[in-house]
Amino acid sequence: MPYLDHAATTPLDPRVLEEMMPYLTKHFGNASSVHTRGRRARHAVESARERVAACIGASSGEIVFTSGGTEADNLALFGVAHATGLPVVTSSAEHEAVLRAAERLREDGHRVAIVAPEPSGAPSAARILEAVGEGEAFVSVMHANNEVGTVSPVRSIATRCRDAGGLVHTDAVQSAGALDLNVDELAVDLLSISAHKIYGPKGAGALYVRSGTPFDPHLVGGAQERRRRGGTENVAAVVGLARALELAVEERDARNAHLSMLRDRLIGGLKRMLDNALRFNTPLEPSESIPHIVSVSFPPTDRGPVDGEMLLLNMDMAGVAVSAGSACTSGAIEPSHVLLAMGLDRPTAAATIRFSMGKDTRIEEIDEAAATLFRTYARVSA
Ligand code: PLP
């Protein structure tokens, strides 16, 4: 039963669960309490903060724990836009957590520019910088796209924006584990990560906020996270995030080698069986994308549009878990905003399958998935 939806979520690594367990059971203290149980919880939270910081080349005071990637993205956009009033520049291929936050800011009177990506799915540095113009701006560009896997030129965008006095956020939720997240190398001021995409628990994430970045809290009512995010800390979850991120960094080369092999195998199989019927949304040049995502779409045939929902349901009935574009949009009939922004027409975008492999995916599962898509397509398009 191949599970090829790791971009939606990953299973919890037993090594992560093991480290979380004591904080879900006997070490239940509130990290703000001054007694021994509280201090134990505080120690766990602060050590998790140091471990997360070390993985991305930050210092611990720059890490704000959140309930996941969505909250980290929202916090970045609202936090900086409200504190600075800077115009916001982002791309229409961003995750909804950035895009909707930008639209909310626009409704509230902020200046917001949303730039179309290139056909590859990544925004071009030139177009982002053109939207920034001469002045200072707050730019948010994702590190790697969650639907098609394309890697954005974050560093070149960030260095030029920051030279002009601006601030830069990147959503690294999908690139965590696959790419180096050193914040100085990326030259960013803010960076979002989420634990459940890297074999950690759901409902845990972090926002890196470079020291000195003007920032307004979004959740108020508690002094936690240096007043940048109120609320009793989820001790087990942040411990899980730290362990998951450490493992992702330690095992990155081995995981990437395995995932690249699977990706080549999948692309080869799909080309052999379905080459005339499909288009690859993921760039085929390996350096342009993260290795675990392969997205394909089926343009209409002489018999009309291909029913994407039927493809997905039939794949599921055959035991292959994949998604249509992104998990956040599957279930809805609307084609993915990312694929539309890349220039796909609606019927083609609506007939999309995203395969996303994991560190434990086996080669036989890839072969089974490709063969299942071949059979499913033959049935659905007949
Ligand atoms: N950003 C990207 C690129 C994502 O892929 C996701 C999840 O799909 C998110 C943000 C949201 O993260 P979370 O599920 O932790 O809220």
Tab-separated table of C-alpha atoms in Angstrom, residues 40-307:
chain	number	residue	atom	x	y	z
A	40	ARG	CA	12.212	20.543	34.059
A	41	ALA	CA	9.735	21.487	31.344
A	42	ARG	CA	11.469	24.855	30.871
A	43	HIS	CA	14.787	23.114	30.480
A	44	ALA	CA	13.325	20.820	27.796
A	45	VAL	CA	11.846	23.777	25.886
A	46	GLU	CA	15.040	25.835	26.040
A	47	SER	CA	17.214	22.926	25.047
A	48	ALA	CA	14.874	22.228	22.095
A	49	ARG	CA	15.212	25.887	21.142
A	50	GLU	CA	19.010	25.629	21.134
A	51	ARG	CA	18.903	22.442	19.079
A	52	VAL	CA	16.547	23.939	16.464
A	53	ALA	CA	18.699	27.088	16.319
A	54	ALA	CA	21.868	25.031	15.832
A	55	CYS	CA	20.303	23.217	12.865
A	56	ILE	CA	19.713	26.471	10.974
A	57	GLY	CA	22.741	28.486	12.073
A	58	ALA	CA	20.722	30.775	14.367
A	59	SER	CA	20.955	31.638	18.032
A	60	SER	CA	18.330	30.277	20.400
A	61	GLY	CA	16.749	33.670	21.153
A	62	GLU	CA	15.807	33.913	17.469
A	63	ILE	CA	13.514	30.846	17.540
A	64	VAL	CA	9.777	31.292	18.204
A	65	PHE	CA	7.882	28.014	18.625
A	66	THR	CA	4.502	27.881	16.903
A	67	SER	CA	1.699	25.412	16.264
A	68	GLY	CA	3.127	24.602	12.812
A	69	GLY	CA	3.939	26.025	9.415
A	70	THR	CA	0.675	27.898	8.928
A	71	GLU	CA	1.075	29.793	12.170
A	72	ALA	CA	4.752	30.488	11.483
A	73	ASP	CA	3.885	31.937	8.057
A	74	ASN	CA	0.994	34.016	9.428
A	75	LEU	CA	3.158	35.234	12.280
A	76	ALA	CA	5.952	36.253	9.900
A	77	LEU	CA	3.688	38.255	7.622
A	78	PHE	CA	1.520	39.907	10.252
A	79	GLY	CA	4.415	40.283	12.694
A	80	VAL	CA	6.660	42.222	10.326
A	81	ALA	CA	3.996	44.053	8.290
A	82	HIS	CA	2.287	45.381	11.424
A	83	ALA	CA	5.556	46.390	13.067
A	84	THR	CA	7.077	48.108	10.032
A	85	GLY	CA	4.257	49.085	7.664
A	86	LEU	CA	6.584	48.036	4.815
A	87	PRO	CA	4.952	47.105	1.504
A	88	VAL	CA	4.701	43.332	1.135
A	89	VAL	CA	5.927	41.502	-1.987
A	90	THR	CA	5.269	37.817	-2.528
A	91	SER	CA	4.442	35.349	-5.304
A	92	SER	CA	1.200	33.683	-6.332
A	93	ALA	CA	2.870	30.254	-6.007
A	94	GLU	CA	3.195	30.593	-2.235
A	95	HIS	CA	1.378	28.335	0.192
A	96	GLU	CA	-2.044	29.672	1.191
A	97	ALA	CA	-0.653	30.408	4.666
A	98	VAL	CA	1.430	33.207	3.108
A	99	LEU	CA	-0.928	34.136	0.304
A	100	ARG	CA	-4.053	34.541	2.444
A	101	ALA	CA	-2.092	36.455	5.078
A	102	ALA	CA	-0.863	38.821	2.328
A	103	GLU	CA	-4.403	39.243	1.044
A	104	ARG	CA	-5.644	39.975	4.573
A	105	LEU	CA	-2.954	42.636	4.901
A	106	ARG	CA	-4.095	44.148	1.608
A	107	GLU	CA	-7.710	44.228	2.847
A	108	ASP	CA	-6.433	46.028	5.941
A	109	GLY	CA	-4.849	48.751	3.802
A	110	HIS	CA	-1.240	47.542	3.443
A	111	ARG	CA	0.466	47.818	0.085
A	112	VAL	CA	0.835	44.276	-1.242
A	113	ALA	CA	2.221	43.059	-4.592
A	114	ILE	CA	1.709	39.435	-5.629
A	115	VAL	CA	3.983	38.432	-8.497
A	116	ALA	CA	3.314	35.507	-10.851
A	117	PRO	CA	5.953	32.739	-10.788
A	118	GLU	CA	7.853	31.501	-13.809
A	119	PRO	CA	6.384	28.461	-15.626
A	120	SER	CA	8.769	26.369	-13.458
A	121	GLY	CA	6.812	27.335	-10.322
A	122	ALA	CA	9.553	29.514	-8.809
A	123	PRO	CA	9.366	33.304	-8.765
A	124	SER	CA	12.171	34.963	-10.702
A	125	ALA	CA	14.479	37.219	-8.733
A	126	ALA	CA	14.125	39.892	-11.422
A	127	ARG	CA	10.331	40.043	-11.173
A	128	ILE	CA	10.329	40.111	-7.388
A	129	LEU	CA	12.931	42.890	-7.405
A	130	GLU	CA	10.971	44.789	-10.035
A	131	ALA	CA	7.931	44.695	-7.714
A	132	VAL	CA	10.082	45.830	-4.802
A	133	GLY	CA	11.254	48.846	-6.835
A	134	GLU	CA	13.603	51.422	-5.383
A	135	GLY	CA	12.388	51.465	-1.797
A	136	GLU	CA	12.361	49.066	1.118
A	137	ALA	CA	9.940	46.165	1.175
A	138	PHE	CA	9.101	43.026	3.085
A	139	VAL	CA	9.463	40.042	0.746
A	140	SER	CA	8.181	36.517	1.354
A	141	VAL	CA	9.314	33.780	-1.075
A	142	MET	CA	9.096	30.077	-0.364
A	143	HIS	CA	12.278	28.020	-0.360
A	144	ALA	CA	10.746	25.074	-2.256
A	145	ASN	CA	7.235	24.745	-3.592
A	146	ASN	CA	4.986	22.194	-1.891
A	147	GLU	CA	3.039	21.272	-5.011
A	148	VAL	CA	5.719	20.949	-7.662
A	149	GLY	CA	8.958	21.009	-5.653
A	150	THR	CA	10.671	23.867	-7.518
A	151	VAL	CA	13.415	25.617	-5.545
A	152	SER	CA	13.267	29.438	-5.472
A	153	PRO	CA	16.329	31.683	-5.796
A	154	VAL	CA	15.929	32.815	-2.170
A	155	ARG	CA	19.502	33.913	-1.595
A	156	SER	CA	19.761	36.140	-4.634
A	157	ILE	CA	16.376	37.734	-3.884
A	158	ALA	CA	17.209	38.146	-0.203
A	159	THR	CA	20.665	39.674	-0.594
A	160	ARG	CA	19.404	42.325	-2.990
A	161	CYS	CA	16.301	43.166	-0.946
A	162	ARG	CA	18.275	43.416	2.244
A	163	ASP	CA	20.939	45.574	0.586
A	164	ALA	CA	18.107	47.990	-0.152
A	165	GLY	CA	17.108	47.955	3.534
A	166	GLY	CA	14.231	45.501	3.213
A	167	LEU	CA	13.364	42.331	5.124
A	168	VAL	CA	12.912	38.796	3.776
A	169	HIS	CA	10.934	35.766	4.941
A	170	THR	CA	11.105	32.281	3.487
A	171	ASP	CA	8.709	29.390	4.000
A	172	ALA	CA	11.066	26.421	4.353
A	173	VAL	CA	8.371	23.925	5.344
A	174	GLN	CA	8.969	21.662	2.325
A	175	SER	CA	12.694	22.241	1.917
A	176	ALA	CA	13.507	21.345	5.547
A	177	GLY	CA	15.344	18.063	5.397
A	178	ALA	CA	16.104	18.346	1.690
A	179	LEU	CA	18.117	21.581	1.585
A	180	ASP	CA	20.495	23.436	3.874
A	181	LEU	CA	18.517	25.921	5.969
A	182	ASN	CA	21.432	28.034	7.216
A	183	VAL	CA	19.801	31.422	7.667
A	184	ASP	CA	22.980	33.378	6.907
A	185	GLU	CA	23.607	31.420	3.733
A	186	LEU	CA	20.010	32.029	2.694
A	187	ALA	CA	20.384	35.648	3.857
A	188	VAL	CA	16.865	35.725	5.290
A	189	ASP	CA	15.410	37.541	8.308
A	190	LEU	CA	12.590	35.087	8.962
A	191	LEU	CA	12.133	31.391	8.136
A	192	SER	CA	9.226	28.985	8.802
A	193	ILE	CA	9.454	25.261	9.502
A	194	SER	CA	6.950	22.572	10.468
A	195	ALA	CA	7.662	19.319	12.323
A	196	HIS	CA	5.147	17.002	10.666
A	197	LYS	CA	6.783	17.280	7.242
A	198	ILE	CA	10.049	15.867	8.635
A	199	TYR	CA	8.804	12.870	10.666
A	200	GLY	CA	7.961	14.990	13.715
A	201	PRO	CA	4.602	15.593	15.401
A	202	LYS	CA	1.709	17.528	13.892
A	203	GLY	CA	0.924	20.893	15.442
A	204	ALA	CA	4.558	21.910	16.010
A	205	GLY	CA	6.666	24.391	14.106
A	206	ALA	CA	8.963	27.337	14.491
A	207	LEU	CA	9.572	30.764	13.097
A	208	TYR	CA	13.136	32.030	12.999
A	209	VAL	CA	13.210	35.799	13.558
A	210	ARG	CA	16.632	37.402	13.070
A	211	SER	CA	17.694	39.358	16.113
A	212	GLY	CA	16.709	43.032	15.764
A	213	THR	CA	13.866	42.406	13.271
A	214	PRO	CA	10.903	44.686	14.081
A	215	PHE	CA	8.126	42.320	15.080
A	216	ASP	CA	4.621	42.580	16.553
A	217	PRO	CA	3.205	39.539	18.342
A	218	HIS	CA	0.063	38.006	16.956
A	219	LEU	CA	-1.089	35.872	19.897
A	220	VAL	CA	-1.098	38.030	23.001
A	221	GLY	CA	-1.983	37.236	26.591
A	222	GLY	CA	1.160	35.425	27.707
A	223	ALA	CA	4.825	36.336	28.047
A	224	GLN	CA	6.032	33.102	26.458
A	225	GLU	CA	8.469	33.070	23.550
A	226	ARG	CA	9.852	36.457	24.693
A	227	ARG	CA	6.398	37.971	24.228
A	228	ARG	CA	6.426	37.101	20.530
A	229	ARG	CA	3.849	34.285	20.852
A	230	GLY	CA	1.696	33.911	23.938
A	231	GLY	CA	0.440	30.507	25.088
A	232	THR	CA	1.631	27.638	27.282
A	233	GLU	CA	4.410	25.831	25.415
A	234	ASN	CA	3.656	22.398	23.930
A	235	VAL	CA	6.696	20.821	25.546
A	236	ALA	CA	6.513	17.351	23.957
A	237	ALA	CA	5.883	18.869	20.517
A	238	VAL	CA	8.870	21.212	20.597
A	239	VAL	CA	11.096	18.391	21.853
A	240	GLY	CA	9.793	16.335	18.906
A	241	LEU	CA	10.464	19.172	16.468
A	242	ALA	CA	14.053	19.502	17.697
A	243	ARG	CA	14.746	15.763	17.375
A	244	ALA	CA	13.071	15.531	13.963
A	245	LEU	CA	15.084	18.465	12.633
A	246	GLU	CA	18.359	17.120	14.005
A	247	LEU	CA	17.720	13.758	12.370
A	248	ALA	CA	16.792	15.471	9.097
A	249	VAL	CA	20.097	17.361	9.107
A	250	GLU	CA	22.193	14.343	10.162
A	251	GLU	CA	20.607	12.044	7.593
A	252	ARG	CA	20.098	14.579	4.821
A	253	ASP	CA	22.655	13.247	2.344
A	254	ALA	CA	21.501	9.637	2.708
A	255	ARG	CA	17.825	10.592	2.496
A	256	ASN	CA	18.413	12.790	-0.555
A	257	ALA	CA	20.379	10.083	-2.339
A	258	HIS	CA	17.563	7.589	-1.747
A	259	LEU	CA	14.844	10.074	-2.750
A	260	SER	CA	16.722	11.095	-5.914
A	261	MET	CA	16.981	7.448	-6.935
A	262	LEU	CA	13.221	7.011	-6.342
A	263	ARG	CA	12.440	10.180	-8.236
A	264	ASP	CA	14.472	9.085	-11.276
A	265	ARG	CA	12.790	5.705	-11.180
A	266	LEU	CA	9.312	7.273	-10.991
A	267	ILE	CA	9.983	9.778	-13.769
A	268	GLY	CA	11.468	6.994	-15.921
A	269	GLY	CA	8.462	4.742	-15.324
A	270	LEU	CA	5.925	7.473	-16.031
A	271	LYS	CA	7.735	8.518	-19.197
A	272	ARG	CA	7.828	4.949	-20.444
A	273	MET	CA	4.164	4.268	-19.776
A	274	LEU	CA	2.449	7.603	-20.188
A	275	ASP	CA	4.774	9.970	-22.009
A	276	ASN	CA	2.270	11.098	-24.619
A	277	ALA	CA	-0.501	11.609	-22.103
A	278	LEU	CA	1.108	13.692	-19.379
A	279	ARG	CA	3.129	16.782	-18.687
A	280	PHE	CA	5.637	17.051	-15.852
A	281	ASN	CA	4.992	20.046	-13.623
A	282	THR	CA	8.126	19.358	-11.584
A	283	PRO	CA	11.301	20.545	-13.343
A	284	LEU	CA	13.145	17.517	-14.715
A	285	GLU	CA	16.555	19.061	-14.024
A	286	PRO	CA	17.314	17.641	-10.528
A	287	SER	CA	19.084	20.763	-9.227
A	288	GLU	CA	15.935	22.833	-9.788
A	289	SER	CA	13.742	20.953	-7.350
A	290	ILE	CA	13.678	19.078	-4.057
A	291	PRO	CA	13.938	15.332	-4.642
A	292	HIS	CA	10.786	14.043	-2.966
A	293	ILE	CA	8.065	15.672	-5.117
A	294	VAL	CA	6.976	14.696	-8.639
A	295	SER	CA	3.852	16.396	-9.985
A	296	VAL	CA	2.244	15.447	-13.286
A	297	SER	CA	-0.888	16.681	-15.087
A	298	PHE	CA	-3.006	15.188	-17.828
A	299	PRO	CA	-4.067	17.659	-20.531
A	300	PRO	CA	-7.490	17.054	-22.142
A	301	THR	CA	-7.607	14.334	-24.812
A	302	ASP	CA	-9.746	14.122	-27.983
A	303	ARG	CA	-12.457	12.775	-25.694
A	304	GLY	CA	-12.366	15.837	-23.440
A	305	PRO	CA	-10.869	16.728	-20.035
A	306	VAL	CA	-9.447	14.018	-17.789
A	307	ASP	CA	-11.320	13.723	-14.484
